PDB file of C-alpha atoms in Angstrom:
ATOM      1  CA  MET A   1     -38.982 100.131  54.945  1.00 52.00           C
ATOM      2  CA  VAL A   2     -40.810  97.574  57.216  1.00 59.00           C
ATOM      3  CA  LEU A   3     -42.796  95.200  55.426  1.00 71.00           C
ATOM      4  CA  GLU A   4     -46.270  94.277  56.765  1.00 78.00           C
ATOM      5  CA  CYS A   5     -48.587  91.458  55.810  1.00 82.00           C
ATOM      6  CA  PRO A   6     -51.778  92.913  54.429  1.00 83.00           C
ATOM      7  CA  TYR A   7     -53.796  89.941  55.670  1.00 80.00           C
ATOM      8  CA  CYS A   8     -52.284  89.464  59.108  1.00 83.00           C
ATOM      9  CA  ARG A   9     -51.592  93.168  59.715  1.00 80.00           C
ATOM     10  CA  ASN A  10     -49.611  92.074  63.154  1.00 80.00           C
ATOM     11  CA  LYS A  11     -47.958  94.930  64.887  1.00 76.00           C
ATOM     12  CA  VAL A  12     -44.903  92.537  65.228  1.00 79.00           C
ATOM     13  CA  PRO A  13     -44.688  91.034  61.641  1.00 79.00           C
ATOM     14  CA  ASN A  14     -43.731  87.455  61.447  1.00 83.00           C
ATOM     15  CA  LEU A  15     -41.465  87.404  58.327  1.00 82.00           C
ATOM     16  CA  VAL A  16     -39.378  84.618  57.018  1.00 84.00           C
ATOM     17  CA  GLU A  17     -36.655  84.962  54.878  1.00 80.00           C
ATOM     18  CA  ASP A  18     -36.273  82.255  52.313  1.00 78.00           C
ATOM     19  CA  PHE A  19     -32.839  82.442  50.734  1.00 69.00           C
ATOM     20  CA  VAL A  20     -33.498  79.465  48.450  1.00 72.00           C
ATOM     21  CA  SER A  21     -36.477  80.931  46.633  1.00 76.00           C
ATOM     22  CA  GLY A  22     -35.269  84.451  47.439  1.00 76.00           C
ATOM     23  CA  ASP A  23     -38.460  85.566  49.110  1.00 82.00           C
ATOM     24  CA  TYR A  24     -39.839  87.379  52.129  1.00 81.00           C
ATOM     25  CA  ILE A  25     -42.520  85.187  53.455  1.00 86.00           C
ATOM     26  CA  CYS A  26     -45.167  85.778  56.056  1.00 86.00           C
ATOM     27  CA  GLY A  27     -44.563  83.197  58.668  1.00 82.00           C
ATOM     28  CA  ASP A  28     -48.373  83.200  59.689  1.00 82.00           C
ATOM     29  CA  CYS A  29     -50.242  82.909  56.290  1.00 84.00           C
ATOM     30  CA  GLY A  30     -47.464  82.117  54.026  1.00 79.00           C
ATOM     31  CA  LEU A  31     -47.976  85.095  51.576  1.00 80.00           C
ATOM     32  CA  VAL A  32     -44.937  86.126  49.521  1.00 84.00           C
ATOM     33  CA  LEU A  33     -44.258  89.887  50.460  1.00 80.00           C
ATOM     34  CA  ASP A  34     -41.130  90.739  48.574  1.00 79.00           C
ATOM     35  CA  ARG A  35     -37.815  89.519  47.070  1.00 77.00           C
ATOM     36  CA  VAL A  36     -34.582  89.032  49.245  1.00 73.00           C
ATOM     37  CA  ILE A  37     -31.348  90.569  48.430  1.00 71.00           C
ATOM     38  CA  ASP A  38     -28.877  88.045  49.534  1.00 63.00           C
ATOM     39  CA  THR A  39     -25.781  89.618  51.000  1.00 65.00           C
ATOM     40  CA  GLN A  40     -24.019  86.329  52.055  1.00 62.00           C
ATOM     41  CA  SER A  41     -21.105  84.908  50.386  1.00 60.00           C
ATOM     42  CA  GLU A  42     -21.833  83.256  47.122  1.00 61.00           C
ATOM     43  CA  TRP A  43     -20.084  80.075  47.919  1.00 60.00           C
ATOM     44  CA  LEU A  44     -19.584  77.944  44.679  1.00 58.00           C
ATOM     45  CA  ALA A  45     -21.038  74.291  44.651  1.00 60.00           C
ATOM     46  CA  PHE A  46     -22.026  71.913  41.723  1.00 59.00           C
ATOM     47  CA  ALA A  47     -22.423  68.980  43.989  1.00 60.00           C
ATOM     48  CA  ASN A  48     -23.430  68.314  47.659  1.00 59.00           C
ATOM     49  CA  GLU A  49     -19.814  67.395  48.655  1.00 60.00           C
ATOM     50  CA  GLU A  50     -18.586  70.815  47.351  1.00 58.00           C
ATOM     51  CA  ARG A  51     -20.928  72.716  49.609  1.00 56.00           C
ATOM     52  CA  ASN A  52     -18.569  72.412  52.499  1.00 59.00           C
ATOM     53  CA  ALA A  53     -15.596  73.624  50.420  1.00 58.00           C
ATOM     54  CA  GLN A  54     -16.754  77.082  50.354  1.00 56.00           C
ATOM     55  CA  SER A  55     -15.120  78.071  47.095  1.00 56.00           C
ATOM     56  CA  ARG A  56     -15.987  81.061  45.432  1.00 53.00           C
ATOM     57  CA  VAL A  57     -14.207  80.447  42.129  1.00 53.00           C
ATOM     58  CA  GLY A  58     -13.733  77.988  39.359  1.00 53.00           C
ATOM     59  CA  ASN A  59     -15.691  75.882  36.931  1.00 54.00           C
ATOM     60  CA  ALA A  60     -17.193  72.357  37.366  1.00 55.00           C
ATOM     61  CA  ALA A  61     -14.414  69.797  37.364  1.00 57.00           C
ATOM     62  CA  ASN A  62     -13.998  67.975  33.988  1.00 62.00           C
ATOM     63  CA  PRO A  63     -14.638  64.199  34.605  1.00 62.00           C
ATOM     64  CA  PHE A  64     -12.197  63.427  31.862  1.00 63.00           C
ATOM     65  CA  LEU A  65      -9.125  65.001  33.360  1.00 64.00           C
ATOM     66  CA  ASP A  66      -7.359  64.173  36.553  1.00 55.00           C
ATOM     67  CA  GLY A  67      -7.045  66.453  39.325  1.00 50.00           C
ATOM     68  CA  ALA A  68      -9.092  69.697  40.175  1.00 46.00           C
ATOM     69  CA  GLN A  69      -8.041  71.485  36.986  1.00 48.00           C
ATOM     70  CA  LEU A  70      -9.021  74.726  38.728  1.00 46.00           C
ATOM     71  CA  ASP A  71      -5.570  76.089  39.608  1.00 51.00           C
ATOM     72  CA  THR A  72      -4.020  78.852  37.510  1.00 51.00           C
ATOM     73  CA  LEU A  73      -0.335  79.616  37.503  1.00 49.00           C
ATOM     74  CA  ILE A  74       0.461  83.300  36.860  1.00 49.00           C
ATOM     75  CA  ALA A  75       4.229  83.742  36.110  1.00 51.00           C
ATOM     76  CA  PRO A  76       5.798  87.153  37.298  1.00 52.00           C
ATOM     77  CA  LYS A  77       6.900  89.911  35.074  1.00 53.00           C
ATOM     78  CA  GLY A  78      10.284  89.596  33.159  1.00 53.00           C
ATOM     79  CA  ASP A  79      12.020  86.469  31.821  1.00 50.00           C
ATOM     80  CA  SER A  80      10.341  83.202  32.301  1.00 53.00           C
ATOM     81  CA  SER A  81      13.516  81.524  33.531  1.00 51.00           C
ATOM     82  CA  TYR A  82      13.817  84.217  36.074  1.00 50.00           C
ATOM     83  CA  GLY A  83       9.969  83.639  37.081  1.00 54.00           C
ATOM     84  CA  LEU A  84      10.680  79.953  37.704  1.00 54.00           C
ATOM     85  CA  ALA A  85      13.839  80.698  39.604  1.00 53.00           C
ATOM     86  CA  GLN A  86      11.750  82.803  42.066  1.00 57.00           C
ATOM     87  CA  HIS A  87       9.169  80.280  42.278  1.00 55.00           C
ATOM     88  CA  LEU A  88      11.605  77.571  43.256  1.00 50.00           C
ATOM     89  CA  ASN A  89      13.277  79.773  45.775  1.00 52.00           C
ATOM     90  CA  ARG A  90       9.721  80.613  47.297  1.00 55.00           C
ATOM     91  CA  THR A  91       8.679  76.877  47.416  1.00 51.00           C
ATOM     92  CA  GLN A  92      12.019  75.122  48.299  1.00 48.00           C
ATOM     93  CA  ASP A  93      10.238  71.846  46.821  1.00 50.00           C
ATOM     94  CA  LEU A  94      11.796  70.995  43.455  1.00 47.00           C
ATOM     95  CA  ASN A  95       9.907  67.834  43.325  1.00 49.00           C
ATOM     96  CA  HIS A  96       6.538  69.528  43.985  1.00 49.00           C
ATOM     97  CA  VAL A  97       7.112  71.890  40.938  1.00 49.00           C
ATOM     98  CA  LEU A  98       8.392  69.108  38.795  1.00 48.00           C
ATOM     99  CA  GLY A  99       5.328  67.156  39.622  1.00 49.00           C
ATOM    100  CA  ARG A 100       2.762  69.944  39.073  1.00 53.00           C
ATOM    101  CA  THR A 101       4.499  70.519  35.573  1.00 55.00           C
ATOM    102  CA  THR A 102       4.116  66.811  34.490  1.00 55.00           C
ATOM    103  CA  ALA A 103       0.492  66.736  35.428  1.00 57.00           C
ATOM    104  CA  GLN A 104      -0.132  69.962  33.329  1.00 66.00           C
ATOM    105  CA  ARG A 105       1.661  68.235  30.501  1.00 70.00           C
ATOM    106  CA  HIS A 106      -0.459  65.396  31.056  1.00 70.00           C
ATOM    107  CA  GLU A 107      -3.456  67.177  31.162  1.00 77.00           C
ATOM    108  CA  ARG A 108      -2.515  69.487  27.840  1.00 81.00           C
ATOM    109  CA  ASN A 109      -1.983  66.073  26.092  1.00 82.00           C
ATOM    110  CA  LEU A 110      -5.609  64.990  27.155  1.00 85.00           C
ATOM    111  CA  VAL A 111      -7.207  68.123  26.251  1.00 86.00           C
ATOM    112  CA  GLN A 112      -5.532  68.114  22.773  1.00 88.00           C
ATOM    113  CA  ALA A 113      -6.606  64.362  22.135  1.00 88.00           C
ATOM    114  CA  TYR A 114      -9.989  65.334  23.408  1.00 89.00           C
ATOM    115  CA  LYS A 115     -10.306  68.130  20.901  1.00 90.00           C
ATOM    116  CA  GLU A 116      -9.250  65.904  17.998  1.00 91.00           C
ATOM    117  CA  ILE A 117     -11.629  63.132  19.054  1.00 91.00           C
ATOM    118  CA  SER A 118     -14.573  65.808  19.156  1.00 90.00           C
ATOM    119  CA  ALA A 119     -13.590  67.294  15.725  1.00 90.00           C
ATOM    120  CA  LEU A 120     -13.350  63.765  13.937  1.00 89.00           C
ATOM    121  CA  CYS A 121     -16.668  62.705  15.586  1.00 88.00           C
ATOM    122  CA  GLY A 122     -18.371  65.841  14.734  1.00 87.00           C
ATOM    123  CA  SER A 123     -17.309  65.626  11.125  1.00 84.00           C
ATOM    124  CA  TYR A 124     -19.309  62.328  10.914  1.00 81.00           C
ATOM    125  CA  ASN A 125     -22.172  63.482  12.970  1.00 83.00           C
ATOM    126  CA  MET A 126     -21.639  60.993  15.728  1.00 86.00           C
ATOM    127  CA  PRO A 127     -23.886  61.507  18.868  1.00 86.00           C
ATOM    128  CA  ASN A 128     -22.305  62.941  22.189  1.00 88.00           C
ATOM    129  CA  THR A 129     -22.647  59.570  23.819  1.00 88.00           C
ATOM    130  CA  THR A 130     -20.063  57.931  21.310  1.00 88.00           C
ATOM    131  CA  ILE A 131     -17.731  61.002  21.817  1.00 90.00           C
ATOM    132  CA  ASP A 132     -17.785  60.693  25.505  1.00 90.00           C
ATOM    133  CA  ILE A 133     -17.151  56.841  25.437  1.00 89.00           C
ATOM    134  CA  ALA A 134     -14.148  57.605  22.908  1.00 90.00           C
ATOM    135  CA  LYS A 135     -12.678  59.994  25.364  1.00 91.00           C
ATOM    136  CA  GLN A 136     -13.197  57.612  28.457  1.00 90.00           C
ATOM    137  CA  LEU A 137     -11.083  55.053  26.434  1.00 90.00           C
ATOM    138  CA  TYR A 138      -8.512  57.321  25.432  1.00 90.00           C
ATOM    139  CA  ARG A 139      -8.028  58.298  29.057  1.00 89.00           C
ATOM    140  CA  ARG A 140      -7.874  54.562  30.045  1.00 88.00           C
ATOM    141  CA  ALA A 141      -5.424  54.050  27.488  1.00 88.00           C
ATOM    142  CA  GLU A 142      -3.309  56.981  28.516  1.00 86.00           C
ATOM    143  CA  ASN A 143      -3.354  55.966  32.506  1.00 85.00           C
ATOM    144  CA  GLU A 144      -2.367  52.485  31.486  1.00 87.00           C
ATOM    145  CA  ASN A 145       0.832  53.646  29.562  1.00 86.00           C
ATOM    146  CA  LEU A 146      -0.769  51.901  26.347  1.00 84.00           C
ATOM    147  CA  LEU A 147       0.252  54.820  24.001  1.00 80.00           C
ATOM    148  CA  GLN A 148       3.861  54.226  24.372  1.00 81.00           C
ATOM    149  CA  GLY A 149       5.449  53.300  20.998  1.00 80.00           C
ATOM    150  CA  LYS A 150       1.982  53.741  19.150  1.00 82.00           C
ATOM    151  CA  ASN A 151       0.715  56.205  16.794  1.00 85.00           C
ATOM    152  CA  LYS A 152      -1.216  58.615  18.726  1.00 87.00           C
ATOM    153  CA  MET A 153      -3.938  59.059  15.760  1.00 90.00           C
ATOM    154  CA  ALA A 154      -4.148  55.230  15.443  1.00 90.00           C
ATOM    155  CA  ILE A 155      -4.944  55.093  19.188  1.00 91.00           C
ATOM    156  CA  ILE A 156      -7.657  57.903  18.570  1.00 91.00           C
ATOM    157  CA  ALA A 157      -9.048  55.999  15.431  1.00 91.00           C
ATOM    158  CA  ALA A 158      -9.086  52.691  17.508  1.00 90.00           C
ATOM    159  CA  CYS A 159     -10.918  54.351  20.552  1.00 90.00           C
ATOM    160  CA  ILE A 160     -13.673  56.102  18.102  1.00 91.00           C
ATOM    161  CA  PHE A 161     -14.200  52.659  16.460  1.00 88.00           C
ATOM    162  CA  LEU A 162     -14.524  50.892  19.825  1.00 88.00           C
ATOM    163  CA  ALA A 163     -16.755  53.765  21.192  1.00 88.00           C
ATOM    164  CA  ARG A 164     -19.152  53.588  18.154  1.00 86.00           C
ATOM    165  CA  ARG A 165     -19.565  49.748  18.486  1.00 82.00           C
ATOM    166  CA  GLN A 166     -20.202  50.232  22.260  1.00 82.00           C
ATOM    167  CA  ASP A 167     -22.731  52.740  21.473  1.00 80.00           C
ATOM    168  CA  ASN A 168     -24.583  50.325  19.128  1.00 77.00           C
ATOM    169  CA  GLY A 169     -23.744  52.091  15.993  1.00 76.00           C
ATOM    170  CA  SER A 170     -22.329  51.282  12.477  1.00 74.00           C
ATOM    171  CA  LEU A 171     -18.891  52.038  11.553  1.00 79.00           C
ATOM    172  CA  SER A 172     -16.697  50.262   8.924  1.00 77.00           C
ATOM    173  CA  PHE A 173     -13.023  50.090   9.058  1.00 78.00           C
ATOM    174  CA  LYS A 174     -12.885  52.044   5.532  1.00 77.00           C
ATOM    175  CA  GLU A 175     -14.993  54.872   7.130  1.00 80.00           C
ATOM    176  CA  ILE A 176     -12.940  55.228  10.371  1.00 85.00           C
ATOM    177  CA  CYS A 177      -9.824  55.411   8.198  1.00 85.00           C
ATOM    178  CA  ALA A 178     -11.352  58.145   6.037  1.00 82.00           C
ATOM    179  CA  ILE A 179     -12.265  60.021   9.175  1.00 85.00           C
ATOM    180  CA  THR A 180      -8.877  59.952  10.548  1.00 87.00           C
ATOM    181  CA  ASN A 181      -6.653  59.481   7.699  1.00 88.00           C
ATOM    182  CA  VAL A 182      -5.001  56.568   9.360  1.00 87.00           C
ATOM    183  CA  ASP A 183      -3.876  53.502   7.351  1.00 87.00           C
ATOM    184  CA  ARG A 184      -6.301  50.568   7.820  1.00 84.00           C
ATOM    185  CA  LYS A 185      -3.572  48.036   9.040  1.00 87.00           C
ATOM    186  CA  ASP A 186      -2.758  50.453  11.776  1.00 88.00           C
ATOM    187  CA  VAL A 187      -6.151  51.059  12.723  1.00 87.00           C
ATOM    188  CA  ALA A 188      -6.816  47.169  12.631  1.00 86.00           C
ATOM    189  CA  ARG A 189      -3.748  46.320  14.495  1.00 89.00           C
ATOM    190  CA  THR A 190      -4.407  48.938  17.382  1.00 88.00           C
ATOM    191  CA  PHE A 191      -7.980  47.980  17.549  1.00 87.00           C
ATOM    192  CA  LYS A 192      -7.170  44.359  18.053  1.00 87.00           C
ATOM    193  CA  PHE A 193      -4.433  45.298  20.791  1.00 88.00           C
ATOM    194  CA  LEU A 194      -6.694  47.567  22.910  1.00 88.00           C
ATOM    195  CA  LYS A 195      -9.505  44.906  22.696  1.00 85.00           C
ATOM    196  CA  SER A 196      -7.027  42.101  23.592  1.00 86.00           C
ATOM    197  CA  LYS A 197      -5.509  44.323  26.506  1.00 86.00           C
ATOM    198  CA  TRP A 198      -9.053  45.272  28.028  1.00 85.00           C
ATOM    199  CA  ASP A 199     -10.738  42.069  27.320  1.00 82.00           C
ATOM    200  CA  MET A 200     -13.550  44.039  25.721  1.00 77.00           C
ATOM    201  CA  ASP A 201     -16.676  43.128  24.010  1.00 71.00           C
ATOM    202  CA  ALA A 202     -16.539  45.255  20.782  1.00 65.00           C
ATOM    203  CA  GLY A 203     -19.772  44.175  19.351  1.00 63.00           C
ATOM    204  CA  THR A 204     -20.512  43.501  15.979  1.00 65.00           C
ATOM    205  CA  THR A 205     -21.874  45.501  12.725  1.00 70.00           C
ATOM    206  CA  SER A 206     -24.844  44.116  10.917  1.00 72.00           C
ATOM    207  CA  SER A 207     -25.305  44.463   7.355  1.00 77.00           C
ATOM    208  CA  ASN A 208     -28.763  46.129   8.079  1.00 76.00           C
ATOM    209  CA  ASP A 209     -26.833  49.051   9.805  1.00 75.00           C
ATOM    210  CA  LEU A 210     -24.878  49.710   6.657  1.00 83.00           C
ATOM    211  CA  VAL A 211     -27.186  49.502   4.022  1.00 86.00           C
ATOM    212  CA  ALA A 212     -28.948  52.711   4.604  1.00 83.00           C
ATOM    213  CA  ARG A 213     -25.808  54.613   4.833  1.00 82.00           C
ATOM    214  CA  PHE A 214     -24.415  53.071   1.579  1.00 87.00           C
ATOM    215  CA  CYS A 215     -27.511  53.605  -0.313  1.00 88.00           C
ATOM    216  CA  ALA A 216     -27.601  57.362   0.782  1.00 85.00           C
ATOM    217  CA  ASN A 217     -24.030  57.860  -0.476  1.00 85.00           C
ATOM    218  CA  LEU A 218     -24.831  56.075  -3.645  1.00 88.00           C
ATOM    219  CA  ASN A 219     -27.918  58.471  -4.236  1.00 88.00           C
ATOM    220  CA  LEU A 220     -30.461  55.491  -4.467  1.00 89.00           C
ATOM    221  CA  ASP A 221     -34.123  56.114  -4.157  1.00 89.00           C
ATOM    222  CA  ARG A 222     -36.377  55.113  -1.092  1.00 90.00           C
ATOM    223  CA  ASP A 223     -37.742  51.979  -2.711  1.00 89.00           C
ATOM    224  CA  THR A 224     -34.376  50.694  -3.843  1.00 90.00           C
ATOM    225  CA  ARG A 225     -32.907  51.285  -0.276  1.00 90.00           C
ATOM    226  CA  ARG A 226     -36.150  49.590   1.285  1.00 91.00           C
ATOM    227  CA  ILE A 227     -35.540  46.516  -0.802  1.00 90.00           C
ATOM    228  CA  ALA A 228     -31.940  46.331  -0.113  1.00 90.00           C
ATOM    229  CA  GLU A 229     -32.621  46.376   3.587  1.00 89.00           C
ATOM    230  CA  VAL A 230     -35.241  43.615   3.140  1.00 89.00           C
ATOM    231  CA  LEU A 231     -32.691  41.404   1.446  1.00 89.00           C
ATOM    232  CA  SER A 232     -30.113  42.245   3.883  1.00 87.00           C
ATOM    233  CA  ARG A 233     -32.339  40.820   6.740  1.00 86.00           C
ATOM    234  CA  LYS A 234     -33.179  37.750   4.791  1.00 86.00           C
ATOM    235  CA  ALA A 235     -29.488  37.093   3.710  1.00 84.00           C
ATOM    236  CA  ASN A 236     -28.425  37.095   7.306  1.00 79.00           C
ATOM    237  CA  ASP A 237     -30.857  34.412   7.946  1.00 77.00           C
ATOM    238  CA  MET A 238     -29.442  32.284   5.055  1.00 74.00           C
ATOM    239  CA  GLY A 239     -26.868  29.582   5.775  1.00 65.00           C
ATOM    240  CA  ASN A 240     -24.937  29.727   2.657  1.00 60.00           C
ATOM    241  CA  ASN A 241     -23.371  33.447   3.656  1.00 62.00           C
ATOM    242  CA  ALA A 242     -21.526  31.991   6.339  1.00 57.00           C
ATOM    243  CA  GLY A 243     -17.955  33.637   6.519  1.00 64.00           C
ATOM    244  CA  LYS A 244     -19.022  36.703   4.587  1.00 77.00           C
ATOM    245  CA  SER A 245     -18.503  40.014   6.217  1.00 81.00           C
ATOM    246  CA  PRO A 246     -21.583  42.529   6.967  1.00 83.00           C
ATOM    247  CA  VAL A 247     -19.868  44.886   4.430  1.00 86.00           C
ATOM    248  CA  SER A 248     -19.931  42.150   1.767  1.00 88.00           C
ATOM    249  CA  ILE A 249     -23.508  41.086   2.490  1.00 89.00           C
ATOM    250  CA  ALA A 250     -24.593  44.920   2.653  1.00 89.00           C
ATOM    251  CA  SER A 251     -22.841  45.744  -0.720  1.00 90.00           C
ATOM    252  CA  ALA A 252     -24.198  42.537  -2.483  1.00 90.00           C
ATOM    253  CA  CYS A 253     -27.713  43.334  -1.366  1.00 91.00           C
ATOM    254  CA  ILE A 254     -27.535  46.739  -2.810  1.00 92.00           C
ATOM    255  CA  TYR A 255     -26.051  45.709  -6.029  1.00 92.00           C
ATOM    256  CA  LEU A 256     -28.946  43.271  -6.294  1.00 92.00           C
ATOM    257  CA  SER A 257     -31.695  45.569  -5.444  1.00 91.00           C
ATOM    258  CA  SER A 258     -30.440  48.424  -7.500  1.00 91.00           C
ATOM    259  CA  HIS A 259     -30.480  46.276 -10.625  1.00 91.00           C
ATOM    260  CA  LEU A 260     -33.873  44.843  -9.662  1.00 90.00           C
ATOM    261  CA  MET A 261     -35.090  48.377  -9.831  1.00 89.00           C
ATOM    262  CA  GLY A 262     -33.506  49.254 -13.055  1.00 88.00           C
ATOM    263  CA  CYS A 263     -31.087  51.696 -11.696  1.00 88.00           C
ATOM    264  CA  GLY A 264     -28.133  49.395 -11.440  1.00 86.00           C
ATOM    265  CA  ARG A 265     -24.935  50.300  -9.790  1.00 88.00           C
ATOM    266  CA  ASP A 266     -21.887  48.657 -10.849  1.00 88.00           C
ATOM    267  CA  ALA A 267     -19.472  46.913  -8.354  1.00 89.00           C
ATOM    268  CA  LYS A 268     -16.885  49.352  -8.954  1.00 89.00           C
ATOM    269  CA  ALA A 269     -19.209  52.172  -7.726  1.00 90.00           C
ATOM    270  CA  ILE A 270     -20.231  50.314  -4.627  1.00 90.00           C
ATOM    271  CA  SER A 271     -16.678  49.171  -3.949  1.00 88.00           C
ATOM    272  CA  GLU A 272     -15.681  52.655  -3.658  1.00 86.00           C
ATOM    273  CA  ILE A 273     -18.307  53.599  -1.216  1.00 84.00           C
ATOM    274  CA  ALA A 274     -18.136  50.355   0.843  1.00 83.00           C
ATOM    275  CA  GLY A 275     -14.294  49.687   1.006  1.00 79.00           C
ATOM    276  CA  VAL A 276     -15.015  46.046  -0.106  1.00 83.00           C
ATOM    277  CA  GLY A 277     -13.209  44.411  -3.225  1.00 86.00           C
ATOM    278  CA  GLU A 278     -15.351  44.299  -6.621  1.00 88.00           C
ATOM    279  CA  THR A 279     -14.440  40.584  -6.831  1.00 90.00           C
ATOM    280  CA  THR A 280     -15.816  40.258  -3.143  1.00 89.00           C
ATOM    281  CA  ILE A 281     -19.109  41.987  -4.256  1.00 90.00           C
ATOM    282  CA  ARG A 282     -19.634  39.843  -7.186  1.00 90.00           C
ATOM    283  CA  ALA A 283     -18.947  36.530  -5.371  1.00 89.00           C
ATOM    284  CA  THR A 284     -21.286  37.356  -2.471  1.00 89.00           C
ATOM    285  CA  TYR A 285     -23.970  38.672  -5.338  1.00 90.00           C
ATOM    286  CA  LYS A 286     -23.524  35.159  -6.922  1.00 89.00           C
ATOM    287  CA  LEU A 287     -24.459  33.484  -3.622  1.00 87.00           C
ATOM    288  CA  LEU A 288     -27.659  35.687  -3.381  1.00 88.00           C
ATOM    289  CA  TYR A 289     -28.483  34.993  -7.031  1.00 88.00           C
ATOM    290  CA  VAL A 290     -28.567  31.188  -6.449  1.00 86.00           C
ATOM    291  CA  SER A 291     -31.035  31.868  -3.625  1.00 84.00           C
ATOM    292  CA  CYS A 292     -33.238  34.332  -5.220  1.00 85.00           C
ATOM    293  CA  LYS A 293     -36.228  32.236  -4.912  1.00 81.00           C
ATOM    294  CA  ASN A 294     -35.943  32.696  -0.970  1.00 83.00           C
ATOM    295  CA  LEU A 295     -34.973  36.235  -1.097  1.00 85.00           C
ATOM    296  CA  LEU A 296     -37.313  37.726  -3.843  1.00 86.00           C
ATOM    297  CA  THR A 297     -40.648  36.881  -2.069  1.00 85.00           C
ATOM    298  CA  PRO A 298     -43.973  37.954  -3.820  1.00 86.00           C
ATOM    299  CA  ASP A 299     -44.284  40.635  -1.063  1.00 85.00           C
ATOM    300  CA  ILE A 300     -41.259  42.710  -2.657  1.00 85.00           C
ATOM    301  CA  PHE A 301     -43.031  42.858  -6.108  1.00 84.00           C
ATOM    302  CA  ALA A 302     -46.500  43.691  -4.791  1.00 84.00           C
ATOM    303  CA  SER A 303     -45.173  46.611  -2.703  1.00 83.00           C
ATOM    304  CA  THR A 304     -42.914  47.642  -5.638  1.00 83.00           C
ATOM    305  CA  PRO A 305     -44.168  47.017  -9.056  1.00 82.00           C
ATOM    306  CA  LYS A 306     -41.309  48.600 -10.881  1.00 86.00           C
ATOM    307  CA  ALA A 307     -39.140  45.683  -9.437  1.00 84.00           C
ATOM    308  CA  ASN A 308     -38.350  43.236 -12.597  1.00 87.00           C
ATOM    309  CA  GLU A 309     -36.384  40.013 -11.816  1.00 86.00           C
ATOM    310  CA  ALA A 310     -35.422  39.995 -15.306  1.00 87.00           C
ATOM    311  CA  ASN A 311     -33.310  42.796 -14.742  1.00 87.00           C
ATOM    312  CA  LEU A 312     -30.798  40.996 -12.658  1.00 88.00           C
ATOM    313  CA  PRO A 313     -27.419  40.277 -14.262  1.00 87.00           C
ATOM    314  CA  ILE A 314     -26.361  36.703 -14.447  1.00 87.00           C
ATOM    315  CA  PRO A 315     -23.467  36.002 -12.710  1.00 83.00           C
ATOM    316  CA  LYS A 316     -20.358  34.716 -14.582  1.00 77.00           C
ATOM    317  CA  ALA A 317     -19.369  31.152 -14.238  1.00 65.00           C
ATOM    318  CA  SER A 318     -16.080  30.582 -12.041  1.00 53.00           C
ATOM    319  CA  LYS A 319     -12.881  29.549 -13.465  1.00 50.00           C
ATOM    320  CA  ARG A 320     -13.177  26.007 -12.521  1.00 45.00           C
ATOM    321  CA  THR A 321     -16.418  25.449 -14.458  1.00 41.00           C
ATOM    322  CA  ARG A 322     -15.488  27.496 -17.257  1.00 44.00           C
ATOM    323  CA  GLY A 323     -14.194  25.943 -20.447  1.00 46.00           C
ATOM    324  CA  ASN A 324     -14.802  22.671 -22.452  1.00 44.00           C
ATOM    325  CA  THR A 325     -16.789  19.841 -21.218  1.00 37.00           C
ATOM    326  CA  PRO A 326     -14.977  16.562 -19.789  1.00 38.00           C
ATOM    327  CA  SER A 327     -13.856  14.217 -22.547  1.00 34.00           C
ATOM    328  CA  GLY A 328     -16.101  11.485 -21.292  1.00 35.00           C
ATOM    329  CA  ASP A 329     -19.121  13.452 -22.055  1.00 35.00           C
ATOM    330  CA  PRO A 330     -20.531  13.452 -25.826  1.00 30.00           C
TER     331      PRO A 330
END
């Protein structure tokens, strides 16, 4: 069938085949006349540098693996050892075969580690950016031979912990240990090892980032959570909390806000969620209680009439101040 432009009606049609868009186009007026059936070879290209490779098979290369990852080794029928012998006879290059076997083993280890990282991060609903950073860190540790003599799961846990920090996310040691089932000492030791080896700024976790998640796990209402977040921001600006960890400050703020709202959670319940000792929570709460005038500003009570300062438990006196008065006093 000869195509003819209904507008130009030239005896010799000026047709242009545009294989990019898949159209027959009139070269005189630009009217699209019909679709093109491309009979050329379907060279596969995922990037500009791959267009000259003229490859018709394979998927896009995985950036987290070394090499092309597109080759397939098919063993002949029969015993596997016989197939390997036949392959060695054909290639006459034992070093080449052993090198490829080592590379395949290396890739299998990486793929298995990537699956574990994706599964662990997915169970905690971490974003894909955190997963990708964790994979890159694990691959770096593998390439630099930092895995020798180390617990594989501890390396994975440390990489996830570092990745979450670099992705500006909050994650405590207790949470990463619960996710990976690795002892806290192993995770902390491996984390410090990788951080020192790579001279990496792992960032810090703010108590503000932890309050929302801890409140959700404790089933606290929205007003209690909001007050805890306000108290956490104010507590970070106070000078008397120096040396206290973000987890301790977040836990103490939740302890204070829950009692302020009349739905008090005891230190034991908060300790089980936050992973910090009950004594630490009470000690940090005592510091906050002393500064209640600066923390509990009128705007808190104005926005939440249910809040009542009389609900706050009075901290117990320390052992140093407990007991009889000095003998010199009346």
